[in-house]
DNA sequence: GGTTGTCTATTGAACGTTCATTCGGTAGTG
DNA sequence: CACTACCGAATGAACGTTCAATAGACAACC
């Protein structure tokens, strides 16, 4: 893992926050600079352009998510436990980092997303896939296309987190389990 | 239903297409004008600003979706059939109108979305809610928060359509049913 | 039936602003 | 002296929006 210069990190973080507040447009470089406490020119010392700043920001947030989920993982869980844990901790990560959620949502539905390398966006769901593979081998999961299942799971997580953040529904311990159970029932053989 | 002037419609349609191709930013008004075959100034005859153009475009697409789904509905179906039909026809609508899907995705994860009136975005899932209510009354569905369930269903539809359009997975008759079955199993009592 | 006035639809050049990016310069380090 | 990190005013292009001008439709009036 590359060590990120302090100012570079500050730029990434403030971009993240500003994009949550003002959206993709509506965040001029000058504002990023001010919020990060650097000069406008400094940004261009670290990033070629606004586009690459945003592309790198995506990689940066993907790293954060990955890290957070893996931290919670323990050995010797059965598949269902494993699924619940992954689902819930991913969802909680997004809830605790709304700016990441907002950014990713915006990013994936923007013309930027198709531009990132295929393995970049595959890695983003690597841990989900790893899990699906396991479930398949044990004959526990339905025979549904791999990618399809992975994406359906991931989108359920994002959606749940989003609803919670918007305050439309309060998600507590109970609701998390209800939701994880719903998704679990949708992917396992009945 | 308001009758929309021809040029107004052309403006809406070309905005839709351009946003799919170039994203929210990346679609200057001048380009919208050219594609719609009108002068730049004409847009401002129908819309106060770019913002209101986009807000109205959202309402416009919502109307289209609503209409398409209701067309397929018949009387005397049981709940499960009803669900399958709604799920599949909504999904197919998005697949047949990728520009609508792209636009809605971008719109809801942008700072525009929170600005539309609450009943505007509630209406957008009205038919899903109508269905959930029915299922609740019959005791077929799980006891999960209303809004939560509606949004989970809706997001599954959008995600499935998106995956298909991106060509990551080919969805045929069989896959549609598999998917609808998955979601059905996730919302019904087991 | 012709004349006048009003209203709407439309045009596209011009305006003013915003914004990404550049660049010449300063400071610190080795 | 060379090299990197950093600054921030200056630049120039892009873009949303305005506006004076034109044309057509329709009605009122003589």
PDB file of C-alpha atoms (C1' of nucleotides) in Angstrom, chain B residues 7 39 41-42 45-46, chain C residues 8-13:
ATOM      1  CA  UNK B   7     -40.290  21.730 -29.405  1.00  0.00           C
ATOM      2  CA  UNK B  39     -31.968  27.962 -30.948  1.00  0.00           C
ATOM      3  CA  UNK B  41     -32.793  30.994 -26.573  1.00  0.00           C
ATOM      4  CA  UNK B  42     -35.794  28.801 -27.275  1.00  0.00           C
ATOM      5  CA  UNK B  45     -38.844  30.009 -23.471  1.00  0.00           C
ATOM      6  CA  UNK B  46     -39.891  26.662 -22.035  1.00  0.00           C
TER       7      UNK B  46
ATOM      8  C1'  DT C   8     -46.466  34.115 -28.530  1.00  0.00           C
ATOM      9  C1'  DA C   9     -42.704  31.480 -30.608  1.00  0.00           C
ATOM     10  C1'  DT C  10     -38.267  31.698 -32.159  1.00  0.00           C
ATOM     11  C1'  DT C  11     -33.689  33.178 -33.272  1.00  0.00           C
ATOM     12  C1'  DG C  12     -28.580  33.607 -32.481  1.00  0.00           C
ATOM     13  C1'  DA C  13     -25.135  36.925 -31.378  1.00  0.00           C
TER      14       DA C  13
END
